[in-house]
Each structure stands twice: as C-alpha cells, then as structure tokens.
mmCIF file of C-alpha atoms in Angstrom:
data_model
loop_
_atom_site.group_PDB
_atom_site.id
_atom_site.type_symbol
_atom_site.label_atom_id
_atom_site.label_comp_id
_atom_site.label_asym_id
_atom_site.label_seq_id
_atom_site.Cartn_x
_atom_site.Cartn_y
_atom_site.Cartn_z
ATOM 1 C CA MET B 1 63.768 75.548 30.248
ATOM 2 C CA ARG B 2 64.468 71.878 29.610
ATOM 3 C CA ALA B 3 64.717 71.228 33.339
ATOM 4 C CA ASP B 4 61.390 72.961 33.891
ATOM 5 C CA ARG B 5 59.735 70.792 31.275
ATOM 6 C CA ALA B 6 61.217 67.628 32.722
ATOM 7 C CA ALA B 7 59.911 68.568 36.154
ATOM 8 C CA ALA B 8 56.483 69.204 34.690
ATOM 9 C CA ARG B 9 56.242 65.574 33.622
ATOM 10 C CA THR B 10 55.909 64.472 37.246
ATOM 11 C CA LYS B 11 53.074 66.840 38.096
ATOM 12 C CA THR B 12 49.382 66.039 38.148
ATOM 13 C CA ALA B 13 47.021 67.478 35.555
ATOM 14 C CA PHE B 14 43.267 67.702 35.443
ATOM 15 C CA ARG B 15 41.959 64.688 33.556
ATOM 16 C CA PRO B 16 38.264 64.030 34.256
ATOM 17 C CA ARG B 17 36.595 60.667 33.915
ATOM 18 C CA ASP B 18 34.790 59.216 30.939
ATOM 19 C CA GLU B 19 31.062 59.942 31.035
ATOM 20 C CA GLY B 20 30.358 58.099 27.814
ATOM 21 C CA GLY B 21 27.805 59.066 25.192
ATOM 22 C CA TYR B 22 26.954 58.111 21.643
ATOM 23 C CA GLY B 23 28.805 60.255 19.159
ATOM 24 C CA VAL B 24 31.298 61.499 21.795
ATOM 25 C CA PRO B 25 34.840 61.332 20.381
ATOM 26 C CA MET B 26 37.478 59.718 22.544
ATOM 27 C CA HIS B 27 39.497 62.880 23.127
ATOM 28 C CA ARG B 28 36.413 64.723 24.393
ATOM 29 C CA ARG B 29 35.436 61.876 26.716
ATOM 30 C CA ALA B 30 38.872 61.968 28.301
ATOM 31 C CA PHE B 31 38.058 65.138 30.214
ATOM 32 C CA LEU B 32 34.301 64.809 30.848
ATOM 33 C CA GLY B 33 34.534 64.727 34.636
ATOM 34 C CA SER B 34 36.332 66.145 37.635
ATOM 35 C CA ALA B 35 38.847 63.540 38.785
ATOM 36 C CA ALA B 36 42.545 64.352 38.562
ATOM 37 C CA ALA B 37 45.026 62.067 36.827
ATOM 38 C CA THR B 38 48.608 62.190 35.663
ATOM 39 C CA LEU B 39 49.369 63.949 32.393
ATOM 40 C CA ALA B 40 52.787 62.915 31.166
ATOM 41 C CA LEU B 41 54.099 65.565 28.797
ATOM 42 C CA PRO B 42 57.503 64.389 27.552
ATOM 43 C CA ALA B 43 60.300 66.903 27.045
ATOM 44 C CA CYS B 44 60.362 68.226 23.482
ATOM 45 C CA ALA B 45 63.886 66.974 22.735
ATOM 46 C CA THR B 46 63.316 63.337 23.719
ATOM 47 C CA VAL B 47 60.001 62.077 22.306
ATOM 48 C CA GLN B 48 59.417 63.556 18.889
ATOM 49 C CA PRO B 49 61.571 65.494 16.439
ATOM 50 C CA ARG B 50 61.647 69.248 16.809
ATOM 51 C CA MET B 51 59.776 71.188 14.167
ATOM 52 C CA ALA B 52 61.069 73.815 11.800
ATOM 53 C CA ALA B 53 59.806 77.315 12.578
ATOM 54 C CA ARG B 54 57.725 77.471 9.397
ATOM 55 C CA GLY B 55 55.584 74.580 10.627
ATOM 56 C CA CYS B 56 54.923 75.918 14.110
ATOM 57 C CA LEU B 57 51.762 77.171 15.746
ATOM 58 C CA PRO B 58 51.979 80.103 18.151
ATOM 59 C CA ALA B 59 51.789 78.851 21.716
ATOM 60 C CA VAL B 60 49.146 80.071 24.134
ATOM 61 C CA ASP B 61 50.731 82.128 26.906
ATOM 62 C CA VAL B 62 49.269 80.366 29.931
ATOM 63 C CA SER B 63 49.937 81.606 33.427
ATOM 64 C CA PRO B 64 47.765 82.380 36.465
ATOM 65 C CA ASP B 65 48.478 86.102 36.189
ATOM 66 C CA ARG B 66 46.925 86.191 32.693
ATOM 67 C CA VAL B 67 43.535 84.920 33.937
ATOM 68 C CA ILE B 68 41.051 87.775 33.538
ATOM 69 C CA ARG B 69 37.952 86.006 34.850
ATOM 70 C CA THR B 70 36.662 82.603 35.920
ATOM 71 C CA LEU B 71 33.238 81.105 35.279
ATOM 72 C CA ALA B 72 31.132 78.092 36.148
ATOM 73 C CA GLY B 73 27.978 77.027 34.359
ATOM 74 C CA LEU B 74 25.440 74.271 34.968
ATOM 75 C CA ARG B 75 24.652 72.227 31.885
ATOM 76 C CA PRO B 76 21.121 70.728 31.828
ATOM 77 C CA PHE B 77 21.785 67.000 31.452
ATOM 78 C CA ARG B 78 19.341 64.092 31.049
ATOM 79 C CA PRO B 79 20.682 60.510 30.833
ATOM 80 C CA ALA B 80 18.003 59.821 28.210
ATOM 81 C CA GLY B 81 19.115 62.827 26.161
ATOM 82 C CA PHE B 82 17.278 65.983 25.202
ATOM 83 C CA ARG B 83 13.511 66.051 25.580
ATOM 84 C CA VAL B 84 11.551 67.296 22.584
ATOM 85 C CA GLU B 85 7.913 66.300 22.847
ATOM 86 C CA ALA B 86 4.428 67.750 23.174
ATOM 87 C CA ALA B 87 2.096 67.621 26.167
ATOM 88 C CA THR B 88 -1.122 69.274 27.282
ATOM 89 C CA LEU B 89 -1.278 71.919 29.980
ATOM 90 C CA GLY B 90 -4.907 72.648 30.784
ATOM 91 C CA ASP B 91 -6.381 73.868 27.521
ATOM 92 C CA LYS B 92 -2.935 74.740 26.176
ATOM 93 C CA ARG B 93 -0.381 72.755 24.223
ATOM 94 C CA ILE B 94 3.216 72.792 25.427
ATOM 95 C CA VAL B 95 6.230 71.522 23.520
ATOM 96 C CA HIS B 96 9.296 70.743 25.635
ATOM 97 C CA ASN B 97 12.771 71.444 24.275
ATOM 98 C CA TYR B 98 15.396 71.022 26.998
ATOM 99 C CA GLY B 99 18.056 68.735 28.477
ATOM 100 C CA HIS B 100 20.946 69.203 26.016
ATOM 101 C CA GLY B 101 23.874 68.750 28.408
ATOM 102 C CA GLY B 102 27.130 69.932 26.859
ATOM 103 C CA ALA B 103 25.623 70.165 23.360
ATOM 104 C CA GLY B 104 23.253 73.112 23.744
ATOM 105 C CA ILE B 105 24.899 75.476 21.285
ATOM 106 C CA THR B 106 25.638 72.603 18.914
ATOM 107 C CA LEU B 107 22.109 71.185 18.759
ATOM 108 C CA SER B 108 20.160 74.425 19.264
ATOM 109 C CA TRP B 109 18.848 74.908 15.746
ATOM 110 C CA GLY B 110 18.261 71.201 15.213
ATOM 111 C CA THR B 111 16.161 70.369 18.266
ATOM 112 C CA SER B 112 14.342 73.695 17.903
ATOM 113 C CA LYS B 113 13.431 72.555 14.388
ATOM 114 C CA LEU B 114 12.133 69.281 15.831
ATOM 115 C CA ALA B 115 10.086 71.212 18.399
ATOM 116 C CA CYS B 116 8.625 73.578 15.805
ATOM 117 C CA ASP B 117 7.759 70.709 13.478
ATOM 118 C CA ILE B 118 5.750 69.183 16.337
ATOM 119 C CA GLY B 119 4.125 72.344 17.636
ATOM 120 C CA LEU B 120 3.424 74.583 14.670
ATOM 121 C CA GLN B 121 1.682 72.107 12.409
ATOM 122 C CA GLY B 122 -1.990 73.029 12.382
ATOM 123 C CA HIS B 123 -1.537 75.825 14.918
ATOM 124 C CA GLU B 124 -3.072 79.267 14.476
ATOM 125 C CA GLY B 125 -2.376 82.337 16.547
ATOM 126 C CA PRO B 126 0.582 83.680 18.520
ATOM 127 C CA VAL B 127 3.238 81.547 20.157
ATOM 128 C CA ALA B 128 4.962 81.776 23.555
ATOM 129 C CA VAL B 129 8.532 80.702 24.233
ATOM 130 C CA ILE B 130 9.758 80.325 27.809
ATOM 131 C CA GLY B 131 13.489 80.922 28.127
ATOM 132 C CA ALA B 132 15.941 83.270 26.388
ATOM 133 C CA GLY B 133 18.968 81.015 26.192
ATOM 134 C CA VAL B 134 20.196 79.617 22.907
ATOM 135 C CA MET B 135 17.348 77.085 22.744
ATOM 136 C CA GLY B 136 14.589 79.620 23.346
ATOM 137 C CA LEU B 137 16.024 82.098 20.864
ATOM 138 C CA SER B 138 16.455 79.455 18.159
ATOM 139 C CA THR B 139 12.908 78.216 18.677
ATOM 140 C CA ALA B 140 11.557 81.749 18.572
ATOM 141 C CA ARG B 141 13.342 82.546 15.303
ATOM 142 C CA LEU B 142 12.131 79.379 13.603
ATOM 143 C CA ALA B 143 8.549 80.116 14.671
ATOM 144 C CA GLN B 144 8.886 83.645 13.292
ATOM 145 C CA GLU B 145 10.310 82.341 10.033
ATOM 146 C CA ALA B 146 7.220 80.124 9.797
ATOM 147 C CA GLY B 147 5.027 83.239 10.045
ATOM 148 C CA PHE B 148 3.976 83.219 13.705
ATOM 149 C CA ASP B 149 3.969 86.090 16.182
ATOM 150 C CA VAL B 150 6.248 85.222 19.096
ATOM 151 C CA THR B 151 6.596 86.446 22.677
ATOM 152 C CA ILE B 152 9.532 85.277 24.791
ATOM 153 C CA TYR B 153 9.028 85.063 28.552
ATOM 154 C CA THR B 154 12.249 84.671 30.470
ATOM 155 C CA LYS B 155 13.568 84.749 34.013
ATOM 156 C CA ALA B 156 16.930 86.093 32.829
ATOM 157 C CA LEU B 157 18.451 87.671 29.760
ATOM 158 C CA PRO B 158 21.970 87.223 28.408
ATOM 159 C CA PRO B 159 24.592 87.495 29.801
ATOM 160 C CA GLU B 160 22.823 85.971 32.817
ATOM 161 C CA THR B 161 21.771 82.778 31.025
ATOM 162 C CA THR B 162 23.622 79.453 31.095
ATOM 163 C CA SER B 163 24.128 79.685 27.328
ATOM 164 C CA ASN B 164 26.299 82.769 27.785
ATOM 165 C CA ILE B 165 28.885 80.663 29.658
ATOM 166 C CA ALA B 166 29.168 77.971 26.979
ATOM 167 C CA GLY B 167 32.501 77.397 25.259
ATOM 168 C CA GLY B 168 30.857 77.604 21.857
ATOM 169 C CA GLN B 169 32.514 74.760 19.949
ATOM 170 C CA TRP B 170 30.281 73.017 17.406
ATOM 171 C CA HIS B 171 30.788 69.446 18.487
ATOM 172 C CA PRO B 172 28.141 67.413 20.349
ATOM 173 C CA PHE B 173 29.365 65.833 23.575
ATOM 174 C CA GLY B 174 28.257 65.016 27.088
ATOM 175 C CA HIS B 175 24.522 65.069 26.468
ATOM 176 C CA PHE B 176 23.297 61.517 27.179
ATOM 177 C CA ASP B 177 24.191 58.123 28.599
ATOM 178 C CA ARG B 178 24.595 55.314 26.096
ATOM 179 C CA SER B 179 22.505 52.841 28.059
ATOM 180 C CA ALA B 180 19.569 55.249 28.451
ATOM 181 C CA VAL B 181 18.778 56.184 24.845
ATOM 182 C CA THR B 182 16.809 54.394 22.152
ATOM 183 C CA ASP B 183 17.575 53.915 18.478
ATOM 184 C CA GLU B 184 14.663 56.239 17.689
ATOM 185 C CA TRP B 185 16.173 58.968 19.854
ATOM 186 C CA ARG B 186 19.582 58.529 18.224
ATOM 187 C CA ALA B 187 18.040 58.993 14.786
ATOM 188 C CA ARG B 188 16.368 62.224 15.925
ATOM 189 C CA TYR B 189 19.650 63.367 17.453
ATOM 190 C CA LEU B 190 21.577 62.836 14.215
ATOM 191 C CA ALA B 191 18.861 64.606 12.218
ATOM 192 C CA ALA B 192 18.935 67.538 14.630
ATOM 193 C CA ALA B 193 22.736 67.711 14.525
ATOM 194 C CA ALA B 194 22.809 67.706 10.719
ATOM 195 C CA TYR B 195 20.242 70.514 10.499
ATOM 196 C CA SER B 196 22.018 72.600 13.128
ATOM 197 C CA TRP B 197 25.369 72.101 11.396
ATOM 198 C CA ARG B 198 23.977 73.488 8.147
ATOM 199 C CA ARG B 199 22.275 76.396 9.909
ATOM 200 C CA PHE B 200 25.416 77.584 11.660
ATOM 201 C CA GLN B 201 27.326 77.510 8.376
ATOM 202 C CA ILE B 202 25.112 80.254 6.924
ATOM 203 C CA MET B 203 25.677 82.398 10.042
ATOM 204 C CA VAL B 204 29.468 82.600 9.784
ATOM 205 C CA GLY B 205 30.721 86.160 10.133
ATOM 206 C CA ASP B 206 31.254 89.010 12.537
ATOM 207 C CA ASP B 207 27.560 89.781 13.020
ATOM 208 C CA TYR B 208 26.944 86.548 14.934
ATOM 209 C CA GLY B 209 30.512 85.907 16.078
ATOM 210 C CA VAL B 210 30.600 82.564 14.233
ATOM 211 C CA ARG B 211 33.831 81.393 12.603
ATOM 212 C CA TRP B 212 35.702 78.352 11.369
ATOM 213 C CA LEU B 213 38.832 77.187 13.184
ATOM 214 C CA PRO B 214 41.167 74.230 12.791
ATOM 215 C CA THR B 215 41.047 72.071 15.894
ATOM 216 C CA TYR B 216 43.838 69.813 17.135
ATOM 217 C CA SER B 217 42.795 66.886 19.285
ATOM 218 C CA GLN B 218 44.728 64.320 21.250
ATOM 219 C CA GLY B 219 44.290 60.869 19.772
ATOM 220 C CA GLY B 220 43.350 59.486 16.392
ATOM 221 C CA ALA B 221 41.250 61.035 13.666
ATOM 222 C CA GLU B 222 37.706 62.068 14.584
ATOM 223 C CA GLU B 223 34.896 59.631 13.932
ATOM 224 C CA GLN B 224 32.426 60.914 11.347
ATOM 225 C CA LEU B 225 29.158 61.895 13.027
ATOM 226 C CA PHE B 226 27.514 62.250 9.612
ATOM 227 C CA PRO B 227 29.033 62.595 6.118
ATOM 228 C CA SER B 228 29.882 66.315 6.324
ATOM 229 C CA PHE B 229 31.123 66.411 9.915
ATOM 230 C CA PRO B 230 33.858 66.806 10.793
ATOM 231 C CA PRO B 231 35.495 68.085 7.610
ATOM 232 C CA ASN B 232 39.220 67.841 6.954
ATOM 233 C CA SER B 233 39.699 65.216 9.649
ATOM 234 C CA ARG B 234 42.965 63.281 9.697
ATOM 235 C CA ALA B 235 45.691 61.966 11.956
ATOM 236 C CA LEU B 236 48.899 64.013 11.868
ATOM 237 C CA ARG B 237 52.510 62.964 11.567
ATOM 238 C CA PRO B 238 54.822 64.185 14.375
ATOM 239 C CA GLU B 239 56.408 66.806 12.142
ATOM 240 C CA GLU B 240 52.984 68.273 11.320
ATOM 241 C CA HIS B 241 52.200 69.568 14.797
ATOM 242 C CA PRO B 242 54.074 71.037 17.771
ATOM 243 C CA PHE B 243 52.219 69.313 20.610
ATOM 244 C CA PRO B 244 54.266 67.140 23.012
ATOM 245 C CA LEU B 245 51.871 64.235 22.529
ATOM 246 C CA ASP B 246 52.183 60.810 20.936
ATOM 247 C CA ARG B 247 49.027 61.027 18.818
ATOM 248 C CA VAL B 248 47.362 64.161 17.463
ATOM 249 C CA SER B 249 44.682 64.669 14.842
ATOM 250 C CA ARG B 250 43.199 67.719 13.192
ATOM 251 C CA PHE B 251 39.747 68.653 11.974
ATOM 252 C CA ASP B 252 37.799 71.815 11.183
ATOM 253 C CA THR B 253 34.686 73.013 12.965
ATOM 254 C CA ILE B 254 32.713 76.129 13.848
ATOM 255 C CA TYR B 255 33.114 78.205 17.005
ATOM 256 C CA VAL B 256 30.604 80.660 18.413
ATOM 257 C CA GLU B 257 31.409 83.785 20.403
ATOM 258 C CA VAL B 258 28.320 83.242 22.502
ATOM 259 C CA GLY B 259 27.970 86.721 23.997
ATOM 260 C CA ARG B 260 27.841 88.349 20.572
ATOM 261 C CA TYR B 261 25.735 85.528 19.147
ATOM 262 C CA LEU B 262 23.011 85.763 21.798
ATOM 263 C CA ARG B 263 22.835 89.558 21.544
ATOM 264 C CA GLN B 264 22.357 89.340 17.795
ATOM 265 C CA MET B 265 19.738 86.601 18.139
ATOM 266 C CA ILE B 266 17.704 88.780 20.515
ATOM 267 C CA ARG B 267 17.934 91.637 18.013
ATOM 268 C CA ASP B 268 16.732 89.291 15.267
ATOM 269 C CA VAL B 269 13.716 88.299 17.348
ATOM 270 C CA GLN B 270 12.870 91.939 18.030
ATOM 271 C CA VAL B 271 13.452 93.120 14.452
ATOM 272 C CA ALA B 272 11.025 90.421 13.316
ATOM 273 C CA GLY B 273 8.369 91.888 15.651
ATOM 274 C CA GLY B 274 8.859 89.613 18.640
ATOM 275 C CA ALA B 275 8.503 90.772 22.239
ATOM 276 C CA VAL B 276 10.674 89.816 25.206
ATOM 277 C CA HIS B 277 9.239 89.970 28.735
ATOM 278 C CA VAL B 278 11.204 89.270 31.918
ATOM 279 C CA ARG B 279 9.002 87.021 34.024
ATOM 280 C CA ASP B 280 9.473 84.091 36.375
ATOM 281 C CA PHE B 281 7.153 81.089 36.588
ATOM 282 C CA ALA B 282 6.686 79.319 39.897
ATOM 283 C CA SER B 283 4.384 76.524 38.712
ATOM 284 C CA PRO B 284 2.819 74.965 35.611
ATOM 285 C CA ALA B 285 -0.352 76.888 36.491
ATOM 286 C CA ASP B 286 1.549 80.140 35.946
ATOM 287 C CA VAL B 287 2.580 78.888 32.517
ATOM 288 C CA ALA B 288 -0.971 77.803 31.700
ATOM 289 C CA ALA B 289 -2.170 81.328 32.484
ATOM 290 C CA LEU B 290 -0.305 82.763 29.503
ATOM 291 C CA PRO B 291 -2.569 84.092 26.739
ATOM 292 C CA GLU B 292 -0.868 82.066 23.998
ATOM 293 C CA ARG B 293 -2.326 78.627 23.305
ATOM 294 C CA LEU B 294 0.974 77.147 22.111
ATOM 295 C CA ILE B 295 3.947 77.312 24.464
ATOM 296 C CA PHE B 296 7.515 76.136 23.900
ATOM 297 C CA ASN B 297 9.329 75.223 27.107
ATOM 298 C CA CYS B 298 13.022 76.049 26.695
ATOM 299 C CA THR B 299 13.853 76.539 30.371
ATOM 300 C CA GLY B 300 16.862 74.214 30.481
ATOM 301 C CA LEU B 301 17.703 73.146 34.008
ATOM 302 C CA GLY B 302 14.715 75.118 35.262
ATOM 303 C CA ALA B 303 12.414 72.451 33.804
ATOM 304 C CA ARG B 304 13.283 70.185 36.726
ATOM 305 C CA ALA B 305 11.478 72.350 39.285
ATOM 306 C CA LEU B 306 8.903 73.844 36.938
ATOM 307 C CA PHE B 307 7.701 70.609 35.334
ATOM 308 C CA GLY B 308 8.962 67.971 37.765
ATOM 309 C CA ASP B 309 11.535 66.280 35.546
ATOM 310 C CA GLU B 310 13.640 64.563 38.220
ATOM 311 C CA THR B 311 15.903 62.977 35.599
ATOM 312 C CA LEU B 312 17.300 66.408 34.762
ATOM 313 C CA ILE B 313 20.522 67.153 36.626
ATOM 314 C CA PRO B 314 23.241 69.799 36.361
ATOM 315 C CA ILE B 315 26.698 69.138 34.974
ATOM 316 C CA ARG B 316 29.036 71.849 36.193
ATOM 317 C CA GLY B 317 31.646 73.150 33.786
ATOM 318 C CA GLN B 318 34.354 75.539 34.949
ATOM 319 C CA LEU B 319 36.338 77.932 32.795
ATOM 320 C CA ALA B 320 39.422 80.068 33.189
ATOM 321 C CA ILE B 321 39.545 82.939 30.705
ATOM 322 C CA LEU B 322 42.939 84.284 29.686
ATOM 323 C CA GLU B 323 43.405 87.709 28.166
ATOM 324 C CA PRO B 324 43.075 87.552 24.371
ATOM 325 C CA GLN B 325 45.850 86.489 22.004
ATOM 326 C CA PRO B 326 44.784 87.484 18.484
ATOM 327 C CA GLU B 327 47.489 85.302 16.914
ATOM 328 C CA ILE B 328 45.909 82.097 18.289
ATOM 329 C CA ALA B 329 43.806 80.864 15.383
ATOM 330 C CA TYR B 330 43.336 77.220 16.337
ATOM 331 C CA ALA B 331 41.699 75.215 19.138
ATOM 332 C CA PHE B 332 42.806 72.175 21.122
ATOM 333 C CA THR B 333 41.073 69.389 23.035
ATOM 334 C CA GLY B 334 42.730 66.561 24.929
ATOM 335 C CA ASP B 335 43.746 65.225 28.322
ATOM 336 C CA ALA B 336 44.800 68.706 29.441
ATOM 337 C CA GLY B 337 41.268 69.969 28.828
ATOM 338 C CA TYR B 338 40.248 72.295 26.026
ATOM 339 C CA MET B 339 41.446 75.622 24.689
ATOM 340 C CA PHE B 340 39.101 77.722 22.564
ATOM 341 C CA PRO B 341 40.315 81.152 21.389
ATOM 342 C CA ARG B 342 37.821 83.995 21.110
ATOM 343 C CA PRO B 343 38.142 87.746 20.662
ATOM 344 C CA ASP B 344 37.011 88.247 24.265
ATOM 345 C CA GLY B 345 39.604 85.852 25.697
ATOM 346 C CA ILE B 346 41.206 82.419 25.558
ATOM 347 C CA LEU B 347 38.860 79.854 27.117
ATOM 348 C CA LEU B 348 40.484 77.062 29.128
ATOM 349 C CA GLY B 349 38.135 74.367 30.358
ATOM 350 C CA GLY B 350 37.859 70.711 31.113
ATOM 351 C CA THR B 351 35.417 69.873 33.901
ATOM 352 C CA PHE B 352 32.238 67.810 33.642
ATOM 353 C CA GLU B 353 31.018 67.590 37.240
ATOM 354 C CA ARG B 354 27.877 65.531 37.467
ATOM 355 C CA ASN B 355 24.980 66.571 39.728
ATOM 356 C CA VAL B 356 26.802 69.579 41.207
ATOM 357 C CA TRP B 357 24.411 72.488 41.803
ATOM 358 C CA ASP B 358 26.845 75.193 42.890
ATOM 359 C CA ALA B 359 27.527 77.541 39.952
ATOM 360 C CA THR B 360 30.606 79.011 41.604
ATOM 361 C CA PRO B 361 34.118 78.602 40.154
ATOM 362 C CA GLN B 362 36.291 76.518 42.477
ATOM 363 C CA PRO B 363 39.831 77.872 42.925
ATOM 364 C CA ASP B 364 41.434 74.416 43.089
ATOM 365 C CA ALA B 365 39.751 73.248 39.886
ATOM 366 C CA ILE B 366 40.595 76.482 38.092
ATOM 367 C CA ALA B 367 44.225 76.145 39.194
ATOM 368 C CA ARG B 368 44.369 72.582 37.813
ATOM 369 C CA ILE B 369 42.894 73.690 34.481
ATOM 370 C CA VAL B 370 45.437 76.487 34.164
ATOM 371 C CA ALA B 371 48.344 74.268 35.258
ATOM 372 C CA SER B 372 47.528 71.454 32.824
ATOM 373 C CA HIS B 373 47.395 73.878 29.895
ATOM 374 C CA GLN B 374 50.543 75.629 31.072
ATOM 375 C CA ARG B 375 52.441 72.319 30.946
ATOM 376 C CA LEU B 376 50.972 71.465 27.550
ATOM 377 C CA PHE B 377 51.995 74.693 25.844
ATOM 378 C CA ALA B 378 55.360 74.839 27.623
ATOM 379 C CA GLY B 379 56.145 71.545 25.887
ATOM 380 C CA PHE B 380 55.695 72.851 22.322
ATOM 381 C CA ARG B 381 58.385 71.338 20.086
ATOM 382 C CA CYS B 382 58.945 74.376 17.868
ATOM 383 C CA THR B 383 62.472 75.617 17.241
ATOM 384 C CA ALA B 384 61.423 79.274 17.051
#
C-alpha cells in the first residue's frame, strides 16, 4: 500500500485554472477550470503524524468500477454577474433573472427576491414565469407567497433542467469576473446571498432534501462572506483531520439533494394553485403573446438566444457519481476537485470549462476526476 501511495505522488491530477470572482474562496478557485496540473499527495507516514482511529473520517471508496453515472451541465455565466432587471416587451413588463454561473442553487431565493421586489410592486393580475429550474421555481413561489396567481411556462421539466445536474453545495462561486462587476452589483449580490442563506435554513429536512454537512477544504480558513456564513470556520491542526495535505480547514454549510428539492418545489407551486405548461419560445414575440402582463424570465442559458444576451456563455461542469456510501457525512473541496455525498450517490466534480457548449461528459475528464479523488482518499492518514 505504501508503494502504491508513493507512486501516486508522481501522477497528474485534475487541477483547473483560477477563474477569479469576488467572494470565491481560494480552495474553490483552485479547480474552476479544465487544465491539468500535478497534485502531490505525500505518503501518510512521511508528511504528517498518523491519526488515532477515534479521530478518523471514513474514506470514500473511489474507483472507476463504482461510477454509476456521469453527467455534464452547462452553467449560465455572465462576466458581469447575474442579471436582475426590468424591461418592456411590447405592452408587457418583463423582469430578467438569469446568469448565475456556478451559484444558481446558492443564490436562487435571493435573486428571485430581488426580481419579485422589482416586478410585483404595483402589479395587479396573474404572473408568468418562464423556466422551471431552481430560479423559476423560487421566483414562482415568492410571487405566490405575495398573493399572485402564477403560471410557469417551461421548455423542460426536472430532471431535464440544468438545475437538476447541480452539485447542490450552498457556497457561491464561479458566477462573475472581478473586473466586470460594479460596487452596486456586489452589494445586491451580498444581499441576495444573505436572504437565500436564511431561506434554505428553514427548508432543512427530508422533504426538500436539504441538510447540514461539515466541509473540509484545502487551504486556510474560509473568508467570511457575511457575518453568519460560513459558520464554524477554522483552520485545523494536522491531528484533527486525515487528509494527506499540508493545510486543511473546516466549515459547515448546507447541501441540497437537487432532484428531491426540485420535485418538492414543483409540488409546492401546484399545491398553491399554480399551473405548469410545457412550452418553448422561439422569439421575444412569442413571450409577448402570453396573456399575463408581468413576465419573469428565468430561462438561464436560454436567455442568450431568446433575448440576445451575447455576454451569456456556458461553463461546463462534469460529474462522476459513485454509488452511495451512507457513512460519508462530510464534504471536501480542494485541488483534487470536490466530493459531495448525497443519498443518491457520491458526487465527484471539479471542472469549470468556459464557453463549452457540448453537454456531454468527456471520458478523459471523468477519468481525471476519479483518479484525483482516488489518490486523495488513498492517502488518508488514519491508523484504522
């Protein structure tokens, strides 16, 4: 075993490039891209002291033959960050809510609140929402809570939406370029994040598939995004963790089992009297023909073609899903990529491929993701 681990130190792992972004912690930025780099994982007996069994975490059993499915999703990214603003469309009013990059789940309730604050004030009558991903469903629920009748029009329903492929960690990352955003936008972003953070806390439980998990990250302690996030954040001493890494920190955050979450959100919309119609829109004129006078555009990447936003580009993220391990009750992010455990499988990811339109998993990239995590967990320093 020791020889195998020593050999692993010379192999190449998947370490994508830094894409930058305000509020993006260093360990997340380390894998926001698709370039390969060397991941040196020292042998457990030579770098840090071995841990007593009582302090160990169970290791993820990573191997290619435990992969049960692979996925690739296209995140809707805008260098200038999410777009939440109102416009006119003929005699209708449209409020855009799209372009969240890798922070769609995280910011969903917050930017939907911004959109509803803009659109619902002074409005009378029913409301239309285009899109049934996490942004459309959040917007629809907030409009219903404000007392409006809502109809969702959508090209696809979960599990065929981009949101269904998301990893589901509550942690904003990869959703803007530093040089392209204004101070005003950053203030709106932080307000949206704080609202969304509070909203997800009241949804914890099996109904929505929302739960708290400790998260171990490579590097120093997480930077505070706002006073209550992330909680319980601190750098760890070597004897406090089993990872074969020089610097590791720990914090707590929320994880979403997105398949269950989206199904429950659709039920909530319908229980509250909302309707869902499968319908595609080829042009703004098709949207303007809707009977509702207020329309929320939550089409994600589809807004590029539908409304001509050429700044909107896809960021491809690829995932390898391992068969479930119920004993894994923690997450990890670092140079190897990220590992998020869910009841439906262990998610291994780590690609952030800019302006790639092909939503097909690439065998070479999947193999690198699996191999980098295999080396990481093979290097656990536990004695048991």
